[in-house]
Amino acid sequence: MQSQQEYVLRTVEERGIRFIQLWFTDVLGTPKSFNITPAELENALDEGMTFDGSAVDGFSRVQESDVLARPDLNTFQILPWREGDLAVARVFCDVLNLDGTPFEGCPRHVLRRTLEKARHKGYSFYAAPELEYFYFASARPDGVPQPLDTGSYFELTVADLAGDLRKRTVLTLEEMGIPVEYAQHEDAPSQHEIDLRHTDALTMADTVMTARLVVKEIAQERGVHATFMPKPMEGVQGSGMHTHFSLFEGDVNAFHDPGDPHNLSKAAQGFIAGLLRHAPAITAITNQWVNSYKRLVAGYEAPVYVSWARNNRSALVRVPFAKRGKPESTRIEYRSPDPACNPYLAFAVVLAAGLDGIDEGYDLPPEAATNLYAMSPAELAAEGIGPLPGSLADALNLMESSELVAETLGEHVFEWFIRNKRAEWADYKAHVSRFELDRYLPRL
């Protein structure tokens, strides 16, 4: 650790860094930061920096407001873009109480605590998300979103602004040491996707926060707006964050069993079964906005029903085929999360649900062999396939009754999250939308 600290201090000096941004998130995953100068960096690394937690939504109360931001040296990174002529670096922080204990409102702590439980069982947890997002001409909420292109899935077009923005974003991420596996145009106009190569889940949650900011920064430089809003346009696909997950025991993929007809180990089957059992209760975390549920509708390649399959994208959990001769690539894909979730909390509840399935030895239900969108409610019921919650209110009701979610998030985050999201739903219910005015005002 000392050598890492020396490396950071030396790099700041040699590269002429003028400010270091201390990054963390609030409970909803909103990025937060404050700047320190190089003169304060050594003190920050040794003791942490105090800030007013009561000013951050979901953090501490006014009467016990001060908390500490303690930089995680492993996340130090020089930002490729400059603020004016000033070179700037960033480092993610764990938020602590003044006595040095973990602050219960810190989402990074929630994930770290869950990863530690997995580690005690001998597991390391890996994640590889596929980030979907849109480019629009502006962010004016009073207008109709104006896409920058009319492309479709995998479309190869001549150079256009949106394609150029995506390429520059990938190059910037690579410059920051963030490997990108794929990048392509997605199905809807002006919808794009960047797939990140897998890392441990904590590193990946940090990376998702970084990647979202880089996408927006690169877009803003060219005077346009990038959004991770799950469903910004009617009649086309919404944006998801399909995420591939795997468990390893040392260097061995715990999901792989060459003796199983589908190469799925008992651990993999239990993990999937646990994820399916708890999926309705964790949906409020993986899909935390009112708008998230405009994406989770049938017919737009988003999951609606609690099911699994190997090569069926209407299922909630998909098992991609492992690469030939590479058992370490055995993994599952969870298709529910959207790119506007808090990745720390989302990864934590997915891991907790999967571990519960392994611990309790839940049986894996039959695989969904047909297009679930084409099945009637009676057919789905006969197969024992239930729906995901259809609204934020439904999702919160299920989350509130879940002991697993309450235990995973901890009392502080669980209660604040429920309270905040109940308030969002109350505001939404009181809102009169354009749809209602267009449909009802002329004839009612």
Tab-separated table of C-alpha atoms in Angstrom:
chain	number	residue	atom	x	y	z
A	1	MET	CA	0.000	0.000	0.000
A	2	GLN	CA	2.869	2.349	0.829
A	3	SER	CA	4.429	1.845	-2.588
A	4	GLN	CA	1.037	2.484	-4.227
A	5	GLN	CA	0.690	5.702	-2.247
A	6	GLU	CA	4.180	6.754	-3.278
A	7	TYR	CA	3.295	6.009	-6.900
A	8	VAL	CA	0.190	8.200	-6.717
A	9	LEU	CA	2.002	11.101	-5.070
A	10	ARG	CA	4.875	10.867	-7.532
A	11	THR	CA	2.517	10.695	-10.514
A	12	VAL	CA	0.618	13.777	-9.374
A	13	GLU	CA	3.867	15.695	-9.096
A	14	GLU	CA	5.461	14.482	-12.316
A	15	ARG	CA	2.328	14.884	-14.462
A	16	GLY	CA	1.577	18.363	-13.155
A	17	ILE	CA	-1.848	17.454	-11.759
A	18	ARG	CA	-3.507	20.581	-10.359
A	19	PHE	CA	-6.656	19.051	-8.864
A	20	ILE	CA	-7.650	15.607	-7.631
A	21	GLN	CA	-11.366	14.848	-7.710
A	22	LEU	CA	-12.622	12.626	-4.875
A	23	TRP	CA	-15.518	10.578	-6.322
A	24	PHE	CA	-18.339	8.740	-4.555
A	25	THR	CA	-22.062	8.241	-5.159
A	26	ASP	CA	-25.235	8.887	-3.249
A	27	VAL	CA	-27.704	6.059	-2.638
A	28	LEU	CA	-29.310	6.431	-6.072
A	29	GLY	CA	-25.945	6.241	-7.813
A	30	THR	CA	-25.693	9.933	-8.619
A	31	PRO	CA	-21.998	10.777	-9.033
A	32	LYS	CA	-20.618	13.211	-6.460
A	33	SER	CA	-17.179	14.727	-6.071
A	34	PHE	CA	-15.132	17.492	-4.583
A	35	ASN	CA	-11.681	18.730	-5.539
A	36	ILE	CA	-8.537	18.837	-3.486
A	37	THR	CA	-5.142	20.224	-4.432
A	38	PRO	CA	-1.949	18.146	-4.522
A	39	ALA	CA	-0.903	19.761	-1.236
A	40	GLU	CA	-3.837	18.021	0.499
A	41	LEU	CA	-3.458	14.652	-1.216
A	42	GLU	CA	-1.079	12.973	1.231
A	43	ASN	CA	-3.326	13.942	4.132
A	44	ALA	CA	-6.365	12.636	2.248
A	45	LEU	CA	-4.656	9.303	1.621
A	46	ASP	CA	-3.552	8.979	5.258
A	47	GLU	CA	-6.616	10.230	7.101
A	48	GLY	CA	-9.430	10.851	4.604
A	49	MET	CA	-11.173	14.157	3.965
A	50	THR	CA	-14.115	15.320	6.057
A	51	PHE	CA	-17.270	16.569	4.328
A	52	ASP	CA	-20.860	17.391	5.232
A	53	GLY	CA	-22.811	14.184	4.653
A	54	SER	CA	-26.155	15.869	5.379
A	55	ALA	CA	-25.777	17.722	2.071
A	56	VAL	CA	-25.857	14.406	0.160
A	57	ASP	CA	-29.234	12.817	-0.439
A	58	GLY	CA	-29.573	9.594	1.531
A	59	PHE	CA	-26.516	10.191	3.675
A	60	SER	CA	-26.350	11.399	7.267
A	61	ARG	CA	-28.628	13.603	9.350
A	62	VAL	CA	-27.759	17.226	10.200
A	63	GLN	CA	-27.006	16.440	13.847
A	64	GLU	CA	-24.444	13.773	12.848
A	65	SER	CA	-23.455	15.182	9.517
A	66	ASP	CA	-19.677	14.886	9.144
A	67	VAL	CA	-18.294	11.836	7.379
A	68	LEU	CA	-14.939	10.951	5.819
A	69	ALA	CA	-14.064	10.331	2.169
A	70	ARG	CA	-11.168	7.840	2.152
A	71	PRO	CA	-9.561	7.469	-1.324
A	72	ASP	CA	-9.157	3.964	-2.709
A	73	LEU	CA	-5.666	4.108	-4.177
A	74	ASN	CA	-6.413	1.351	-6.673
A	75	THR	CA	-8.822	3.663	-8.488
A	76	PHE	CA	-6.475	6.614	-9.036
A	77	GLN	CA	-6.671	7.747	-12.659
A	78	ILE	CA	-5.659	10.840	-14.621
A	79	LEU	CA	-8.671	12.130	-16.561
A	80	PRO	CA	-7.942	12.358	-20.297
A	81	TRP	CA	-9.952	15.535	-20.645
A	82	ARG	CA	-8.731	18.746	-19.039
A	83	GLU	CA	-10.596	21.457	-17.165
A	84	GLY	CA	-9.380	24.491	-19.090
A	85	ASP	CA	-5.587	24.208	-18.980
A	86	LEU	CA	-5.608	22.218	-15.752
A	87	ALA	CA	-4.654	18.541	-15.557
A	88	VAL	CA	-7.065	16.663	-13.279
A	89	ALA	CA	-7.082	13.184	-11.742
A	90	ARG	CA	-9.800	11.275	-9.961
A	91	VAL	CA	-9.950	8.631	-7.258
A	92	PHE	CA	-12.989	6.760	-5.926
A	93	CYS	CA	-13.599	6.990	-2.195
A	94	ASP	CA	-15.110	4.825	0.487
A	95	VAL	CA	-17.246	6.918	2.830
A	96	LEU	CA	-16.494	6.331	6.508
A	97	ASN	CA	-17.768	7.512	9.861
A	98	LEU	CA	-15.438	9.790	11.773
A	99	ASP	CA	-14.229	6.827	13.865
A	100	GLY	CA	-13.091	5.067	10.681
A	101	THR	CA	-15.873	2.495	10.536
A	102	PRO	CA	-17.751	2.055	7.223
A	103	PHE	CA	-20.619	4.523	6.752
A	104	GLU	CA	-23.852	2.540	6.319
A	105	GLY	CA	-25.164	4.947	3.672
A	106	CYS	CA	-22.248	4.350	1.290
A	107	PRO	CA	-23.323	2.190	-1.718
A	108	ARG	CA	-19.717	1.120	-2.288
A	109	HIS	CA	-19.710	-0.272	1.244
A	110	VAL	CA	-22.927	-2.217	0.545
A	111	LEU	CA	-21.275	-3.976	-2.400
A	112	ARG	CA	-17.960	-4.475	-0.617
A	113	ARG	CA	-19.780	-6.082	2.337
A	114	THR	CA	-21.665	-8.475	0.043
A	115	LEU	CA	-18.480	-9.374	-1.829
A	116	GLU	CA	-16.855	-10.153	1.510
A	117	LYS	CA	-19.657	-12.625	2.300
A	118	ALA	CA	-19.007	-14.311	-1.035
A	119	ARG	CA	-15.289	-14.392	-0.327
A	120	HIS	CA	-15.920	-16.207	2.965
A	121	LYS	CA	-17.701	-18.888	0.938
A	122	GLY	CA	-14.670	-19.119	-1.363
A	123	TYR	CA	-16.101	-17.101	-4.274
A	124	SER	CA	-14.974	-14.123	-6.311
A	125	PHE	CA	-17.714	-12.339	-8.262
A	126	TYR	CA	-17.213	-10.889	-11.739
A	127	ALA	CA	-19.383	-8.639	-13.885
A	128	ALA	CA	-19.404	-7.484	-17.512
A	129	PRO	CA	-22.201	-5.016	-18.372
A	130	GLU	CA	-23.470	-3.942	-21.779
A	131	LEU	CA	-24.221	-0.227	-21.504
A	132	GLU	CA	-26.920	1.065	-23.843
A	133	TYR	CA	-27.675	4.773	-24.239
A	134	PHE	CA	-29.019	7.401	-26.659
A	135	TYR	CA	-27.571	10.524	-28.230
A	136	PHE	CA	-29.940	13.457	-28.701
A	137	ALA	CA	-29.485	16.939	-30.116
A	138	SER	CA	-30.278	18.506	-26.747
A	139	ALA	CA	-31.525	17.765	-23.259
A	140	ARG	CA	-34.450	20.186	-23.330
A	141	PRO	CA	-37.211	18.405	-21.396
A	142	ASP	CA	-39.943	20.520	-23.046
A	143	GLY	CA	-39.223	19.202	-26.517
A	144	VAL	CA	-39.368	15.859	-28.351
A	145	PRO	CA	-35.956	14.102	-28.226
A	146	GLN	CA	-34.158	14.541	-31.559
A	147	PRO	CA	-31.973	11.518	-32.456
A	148	LEU	CA	-28.651	12.174	-34.179
A	149	ASP	CA	-28.976	9.242	-36.588
A	150	THR	CA	-31.501	6.821	-38.050
A	151	GLY	CA	-29.330	3.708	-37.809
A	152	SER	CA	-30.433	0.295	-36.594
A	153	TYR	CA	-28.852	-2.779	-35.013
A	154	PHE	CA	-25.189	-3.275	-35.987
A	155	GLU	CA	-25.643	-0.830	-38.854
A	156	LEU	CA	-22.435	0.133	-40.585
A	157	THR	CA	-22.807	3.702	-41.782
A	158	VAL	CA	-20.561	6.299	-43.251
A	159	ALA	CA	-19.053	8.631	-40.680
A	160	ASP	CA	-21.691	10.498	-38.728
A	161	LEU	CA	-21.607	12.437	-35.493
A	162	ALA	CA	-23.089	9.694	-33.302
A	163	GLY	CA	-20.716	7.041	-34.611
A	164	ASP	CA	-17.771	9.377	-34.138
A	165	LEU	CA	-18.837	10.128	-30.554
A	166	ARG	CA	-19.034	6.412	-29.773
A	167	LYS	CA	-15.572	5.755	-31.223
A	168	ARG	CA	-14.046	8.664	-29.311
A	169	THR	CA	-15.689	7.416	-26.133
A	170	VAL	CA	-14.185	3.941	-26.584
A	171	LEU	CA	-10.728	5.421	-27.223
A	172	THR	CA	-11.034	7.590	-24.113
A	173	LEU	CA	-12.041	4.614	-21.986
A	174	GLU	CA	-9.106	2.603	-23.340
A	175	GLU	CA	-6.818	5.546	-22.549
A	176	MET	CA	-8.069	5.325	-18.962
A	177	GLY	CA	-7.214	1.624	-18.799
A	178	ILE	CA	-10.834	0.475	-19.187
A	179	PRO	CA	-10.997	-2.377	-21.748
A	180	VAL	CA	-13.976	-2.355	-24.121
A	181	GLU	CA	-15.037	-5.668	-25.651
A	182	TYR	CA	-17.583	-4.451	-28.214
A	183	ALA	CA	-19.163	-1.189	-29.339
A	184	GLN	CA	-21.924	-0.907	-31.888
A	185	HIS	CA	-25.073	0.821	-33.006
A	186	GLU	CA	-28.111	-0.597	-31.244
A	187	ASP	CA	-31.612	-1.246	-32.523
A	188	ALA	CA	-33.251	2.166	-32.092
A	189	PRO	CA	-32.301	5.408	-33.880
A	190	SER	CA	-29.346	7.071	-32.153
A	191	GLN	CA	-29.093	4.213	-29.633
A	192	HIS	CA	-25.582	2.876	-29.045
A	193	GLU	CA	-23.941	0.238	-26.894
A	194	ILE	CA	-20.554	-0.195	-25.247
A	195	ASP	CA	-19.715	-3.602	-23.725
A	196	LEU	CA	-17.112	-3.570	-20.984
A	197	ARG	CA	-14.713	-6.480	-20.501
A	198	HIS	CA	-15.337	-8.311	-17.225
A	199	THR	CA	-13.607	-7.387	-13.961
A	200	ASP	CA	-14.357	-8.008	-10.300
A	201	ALA	CA	-17.704	-6.493	-9.381
A	202	LEU	CA	-16.388	-3.594	-7.264
A	203	THR	CA	-14.006	-2.460	-9.997
A	204	MET	CA	-16.828	-2.812	-12.516
A	205	ALA	CA	-19.254	-0.716	-10.469
A	206	ASP	CA	-16.602	2.036	-10.382
A	207	THR	CA	-16.095	1.536	-14.117
A	208	VAL	CA	-19.808	1.899	-14.889
A	209	MET	CA	-19.827	5.229	-13.039
A	210	THR	CA	-16.750	6.323	-15.006
A	211	ALA	CA	-18.057	5.130	-18.371
A	212	ARG	CA	-21.387	6.937	-17.943
A	213	LEU	CA	-19.516	10.176	-17.227
A	214	VAL	CA	-17.148	9.694	-20.185
A	215	VAL	CA	-20.071	9.096	-22.578
A	216	LYS	CA	-21.687	12.337	-21.404
A	217	GLU	CA	-18.438	14.347	-21.419
A	218	ILE	CA	-17.563	13.349	-24.982
A	219	ALA	CA	-21.100	14.180	-26.140
A	220	GLN	CA	-21.102	17.532	-24.385
A	221	GLU	CA	-17.808	18.482	-26.044
A	222	ARG	CA	-19.633	18.300	-29.395
A	223	GLY	CA	-22.691	20.162	-28.113
A	224	VAL	CA	-25.087	17.186	-27.931
A	225	HIS	CA	-26.624	15.185	-25.104
A	226	ALA	CA	-26.108	11.537	-24.152
A	227	THR	CA	-28.660	9.894	-21.878
A	228	PHE	CA	-28.959	6.628	-19.969
A	229	MET	CA	-32.662	7.228	-19.407
A	230	PRO	CA	-34.187	3.739	-19.779
A	231	LYS	CA	-36.992	4.665	-22.206
A	232	PRO	CA	-36.639	8.150	-23.723
A	233	MET	CA	-38.644	7.444	-26.921
A	234	GLU	CA	-41.929	5.723	-27.665
A	235	GLY	CA	-42.206	2.838	-30.094
A	236	VAL	CA	-38.555	1.753	-30.013
A	237	GLN	CA	-36.335	-0.263	-27.680
A	238	GLY	CA	-35.407	1.161	-24.309
A	239	SER	CA	-31.875	1.045	-22.970
A	240	GLY	CA	-30.821	-1.889	-20.808
A	241	MET	CA	-27.678	-2.861	-18.995
A	242	HIS	CA	-27.641	-6.608	-19.638
A	243	THR	CA	-24.902	-7.814	-17.339
A	244	HIS	CA	-22.888	-11.034	-17.509
A	245	PHE	CA	-21.990	-12.496	-14.115
A	246	SER	CA	-19.727	-15.348	-13.042
A	247	LEU	CA	-18.331	-16.841	-9.841
A	248	PHE	CA	-14.801	-18.138	-9.486
A	249	GLU	CA	-13.203	-20.325	-6.822
A	250	GLY	CA	-9.573	-19.312	-7.144
A	251	ASP	CA	-8.806	-19.686	-10.831
A	252	VAL	CA	-11.650	-22.153	-11.430
A	253	ASN	CA	-14.986	-21.046	-12.882
A	254	ALA	CA	-17.535	-22.218	-10.303
A	255	PHE	CA	-20.310	-22.065	-12.924
A	256	HIS	CA	-18.689	-24.670	-15.213
A	257	ASP	CA	-19.159	-28.444	-14.980
A	258	PRO	CA	-18.005	-30.507	-17.974
A	259	GLY	CA	-20.090	-33.435	-16.746
A	260	ASP	CA	-23.383	-31.553	-17.007
A	261	PRO	CA	-25.266	-31.732	-20.339
A	262	HIS	CA	-25.256	-27.942	-20.473
A	263	ASN	CA	-21.900	-27.527	-18.675
A	264	LEU	CA	-23.676	-25.802	-15.787
A	265	SER	CA	-22.423	-26.667	-12.321
A	266	LYS	CA	-24.644	-27.125	-9.275
A	267	ALA	CA	-23.428	-23.703	-8.136
A	268	ALA	CA	-24.554	-22.137	-11.420
A	269	GLN	CA	-27.931	-23.819	-11.240
A	270	GLY	CA	-28.409	-22.720	-7.636
A	271	PHE	CA	-27.283	-19.177	-8.463
A	272	ILE	CA	-29.781	-18.903	-11.320
A	273	ALA	CA	-32.553	-20.421	-9.172
A	274	GLY	CA	-31.838	-17.914	-6.387
A	275	LEU	CA	-31.796	-15.048	-8.821
A	276	LEU	CA	-35.145	-16.099	-10.258
A	277	ARG	CA	-36.684	-16.505	-6.804
A	278	HIS	CA	-35.637	-13.049	-5.668
A	279	ALA	CA	-35.910	-11.264	-9.037
A	280	PRO	CA	-39.251	-9.546	-8.324
A	281	ALA	CA	-37.956	-8.235	-4.986
A	282	ILE	CA	-34.662	-6.870	-6.369
A	283	THR	CA	-36.238	-5.199	-9.413
A	284	ALA	CA	-36.746	-1.908	-7.556
A	285	ILE	CA	-32.948	-1.774	-7.210
A	286	THR	CA	-32.028	-2.864	-10.734
A	287	ASN	CA	-34.786	-0.672	-12.215
A	288	GLN	CA	-35.169	2.213	-9.817
A	289	TRP	CA	-37.023	4.896	-11.792
A	290	VAL	CA	-40.664	5.339	-12.803
A	291	ASN	CA	-39.405	5.426	-16.382
A	292	SER	CA	-37.622	2.060	-15.956
A	293	TYR	CA	-40.971	0.294	-16.228
A	294	LYS	CA	-41.708	1.845	-19.625
A	295	ARG	CA	-38.839	-0.341	-20.863
A	296	LEU	CA	-39.961	-3.558	-19.129
A	297	VAL	CA	-42.823	-4.252	-21.527
A	298	ALA	CA	-43.338	-7.145	-23.937
A	299	GLY	CA	-42.107	-6.923	-27.505
A	300	TYR	CA	-39.014	-4.764	-27.071
A	301	GLU	CA	-36.460	-7.433	-26.106
A	302	ALA	CA	-36.671	-6.464	-22.441
A	303	PRO	CA	-37.542	-9.196	-19.933
A	304	VAL	CA	-41.057	-9.245	-18.552
A	305	TYR	CA	-41.293	-12.738	-17.073
A	306	VAL	CA	-39.252	-14.565	-14.427
A	307	SER	CA	-37.600	-17.301	-16.438
A	308	TRP	CA	-34.286	-18.586	-17.736
A	309	ALA	CA	-33.023	-20.006	-21.009
A	310	ARG	CA	-29.813	-20.690	-22.869
A	311	ASN	CA	-30.455	-18.941	-26.171
A	312	ASN	CA	-33.758	-17.150	-25.747
A	313	ARG	CA	-33.621	-13.399	-25.312
A	314	SER	CA	-37.185	-13.177	-24.053
A	315	ALA	CA	-35.969	-14.775	-20.792
A	316	LEU	CA	-34.854	-12.831	-17.723
A	317	VAL	CA	-31.706	-14.943	-17.208
A	318	ARG	CA	-29.834	-16.167	-20.255
A	319	VAL	CA	-26.926	-18.598	-20.302
A	320	PRO	CA	-24.697	-17.707	-23.260
A	321	PHE	CA	-22.803	-20.536	-24.921
A	322	ALA	CA	-19.289	-20.788	-23.507
A	323	LYS	CA	-16.506	-20.342	-26.021
A	324	ARG	CA	-15.138	-23.652	-27.304
A	325	GLY	CA	-12.230	-24.810	-25.150
A	326	LYS	CA	-12.750	-21.947	-22.673
A	327	PRO	CA	-14.736	-23.204	-19.665
A	328	GLU	CA	-13.760	-20.045	-17.824
A	329	SER	CA	-16.147	-18.153	-20.110
A	330	THR	CA	-19.228	-19.933	-18.636
A	331	ARG	CA	-21.466	-17.217	-17.245
A	332	ILE	CA	-25.025	-16.005	-16.920
A	333	GLU	CA	-26.579	-12.864	-18.361
A	334	TYR	CA	-29.107	-10.972	-16.233
A	335	ARG	CA	-31.225	-8.890	-18.621
A	336	SER	CA	-33.319	-6.809	-16.257
A	337	PRO	CA	-31.023	-3.968	-15.065
A	338	ASP	CA	-31.115	-0.671	-16.896
A	339	PRO	CA	-28.133	1.665	-17.270
A	340	ALA	CA	-29.598	4.250	-14.869
A	341	CYS	CA	-29.416	1.983	-11.825
A	342	ASN	CA	-26.909	2.314	-9.007
A	343	PRO	CA	-24.394	-0.384	-10.049
A	344	TYR	CA	-23.067	-0.879	-6.503
A	345	LEU	CA	-26.509	-1.751	-5.139
A	346	ALA	CA	-27.567	-3.678	-8.254
A	347	PHE	CA	-24.509	-5.942	-8.229
A	348	ALA	CA	-24.897	-6.450	-4.467
A	349	VAL	CA	-28.517	-7.676	-4.620
A	350	VAL	CA	-27.828	-9.903	-7.645
A	351	LEU	CA	-24.937	-11.543	-5.813
A	352	ALA	CA	-26.953	-11.935	-2.606
A	353	ALA	CA	-29.856	-13.543	-4.487
A	354	GLY	CA	-27.546	-15.948	-6.293
A	355	LEU	CA	-25.660	-16.934	-3.150
A	356	ASP	CA	-28.963	-17.610	-1.399
A	357	GLY	CA	-29.877	-19.994	-4.207
A	358	ILE	CA	-26.579	-21.870	-3.764
A	359	ASP	CA	-26.821	-21.963	0.042
A	360	GLU	CA	-30.419	-23.155	0.074
A	361	GLY	CA	-30.008	-25.531	-2.865
A	362	TYR	CA	-32.964	-24.160	-4.790
A	363	ASP	CA	-33.988	-26.300	-7.767
A	364	LEU	CA	-33.600	-24.765	-11.185
A	365	PRO	CA	-37.028	-24.528	-12.866
A	366	PRO	CA	-37.494	-25.800	-16.444
A	367	GLU	CA	-35.866	-23.771	-19.190
A	368	ALA	CA	-38.069	-21.437	-21.261
A	369	ALA	CA	-37.985	-22.999	-24.709
A	370	THR	CA	-40.338	-20.660	-26.580
A	371	ASN	CA	-40.819	-16.941	-27.116
A	372	LEU	CA	-42.375	-15.831	-23.836
A	373	TYR	CA	-43.881	-12.724	-25.434
A	374	ALA	CA	-46.047	-14.976	-27.614
A	375	MET	CA	-47.471	-16.979	-24.698
A	376	SER	CA	-50.871	-16.208	-23.196
A	377	PRO	CA	-51.280	-15.520	-19.469
A	378	ALA	CA	-52.862	-18.955	-19.092
A	379	GLU	CA	-49.922	-20.639	-20.834
A	380	LEU	CA	-47.442	-18.752	-18.682
A	381	ALA	CA	-49.321	-19.693	-15.520
A	382	ALA	CA	-49.392	-23.346	-16.595
A	383	GLU	CA	-45.592	-23.223	-16.955
A	384	GLY	CA	-45.254	-21.625	-13.522
A	385	ILE	CA	-43.802	-18.442	-15.041
A	386	GLY	CA	-44.689	-15.240	-13.199
A	387	PRO	CA	-44.173	-11.607	-14.231
A	388	LEU	CA	-41.692	-9.053	-13.063
A	389	PRO	CA	-43.326	-6.079	-11.311
A	390	GLY	CA	-44.995	-3.785	-13.818
A	391	SER	CA	-44.468	-0.476	-12.043
A	392	LEU	CA	-42.189	1.155	-9.520
A	393	ALA	CA	-44.974	0.944	-6.927
A	394	ASP	CA	-45.356	-2.816	-7.435
A	395	ALA	CA	-41.583	-3.278	-7.270
A	396	LEU	CA	-41.339	-1.309	-4.016
A	397	ASN	CA	-44.090	-3.396	-2.412
A	398	LEU	CA	-42.137	-6.557	-3.229
A	399	MET	CA	-38.827	-5.069	-2.130
A	400	GLU	CA	-40.288	-3.901	1.179
A	401	SER	CA	-41.283	-7.450	2.105
A	402	SER	CA	-37.894	-8.958	1.200
A	403	GLU	CA	-35.626	-9.947	4.075
A	404	LEU	CA	-32.827	-10.636	1.610
A	405	VAL	CA	-32.894	-7.111	0.159
A	406	ALA	CA	-33.173	-5.526	3.617
A	407	GLU	CA	-30.224	-7.527	4.912
A	408	THR	CA	-28.110	-6.864	1.818
A	409	LEU	CA	-28.665	-3.112	1.715
A	410	GLY	CA	-28.580	-2.610	5.469
A	411	GLU	CA	-31.164	-0.656	7.444
A	412	HIS	CA	-29.894	2.825	6.475
A	413	VAL	CA	-29.921	2.351	2.685
A	414	PHE	CA	-33.022	0.149	2.670
A	415	GLU	CA	-35.220	2.613	4.568
A	416	TRP	CA	-33.934	5.685	2.743
A	417	PHE	CA	-34.348	4.037	-0.658
A	418	ILE	CA	-37.942	3.020	0.051
A	419	ARG	CA	-38.807	6.488	1.352
A	420	ASN	CA	-37.205	8.274	-1.606
A	421	LYS	CA	-38.863	6.042	-4.189
A	422	ARG	CA	-42.275	6.235	-2.535
A	423	ALA	CA	-42.011	10.010	-2.882
A	424	GLU	CA	-41.102	9.669	-6.584
A	425	TRP	CA	-44.131	7.443	-7.168
A	426	ALA	CA	-46.418	9.894	-5.344
A	427	ASP	CA	-45.191	12.729	-7.596
A	428	TYR	CA	-45.733	10.574	-10.683
A	429	LYS	CA	-49.277	9.662	-9.656
A	430	ALA	CA	-50.172	13.331	-9.266
A	431	HIS	CA	-48.774	14.240	-12.699
A	432	VAL	CA	-51.096	14.706	-15.705
A	433	SER	CA	-49.217	13.520	-18.790
A	434	ARG	CA	-49.322	14.509	-22.468
A	435	PHE	CA	-50.831	11.090	-23.176
A	436	GLU	CA	-53.801	11.797	-20.920
A	437	LEU	CA	-54.370	15.284	-22.325
A	438	ASP	CA	-54.226	14.069	-25.936
A	439	ARG	CA	-56.436	11.058	-25.270
A	440	TYR	CA	-59.043	12.361	-22.851
A	441	LEU	CA	-59.328	16.141	-22.998
A	442	PRO	CA	-61.077	16.289	-26.409
A	443	ARG	CA	-63.741	13.698	-25.570
A	444	LEU	CA	-64.262	13.446	-21.829
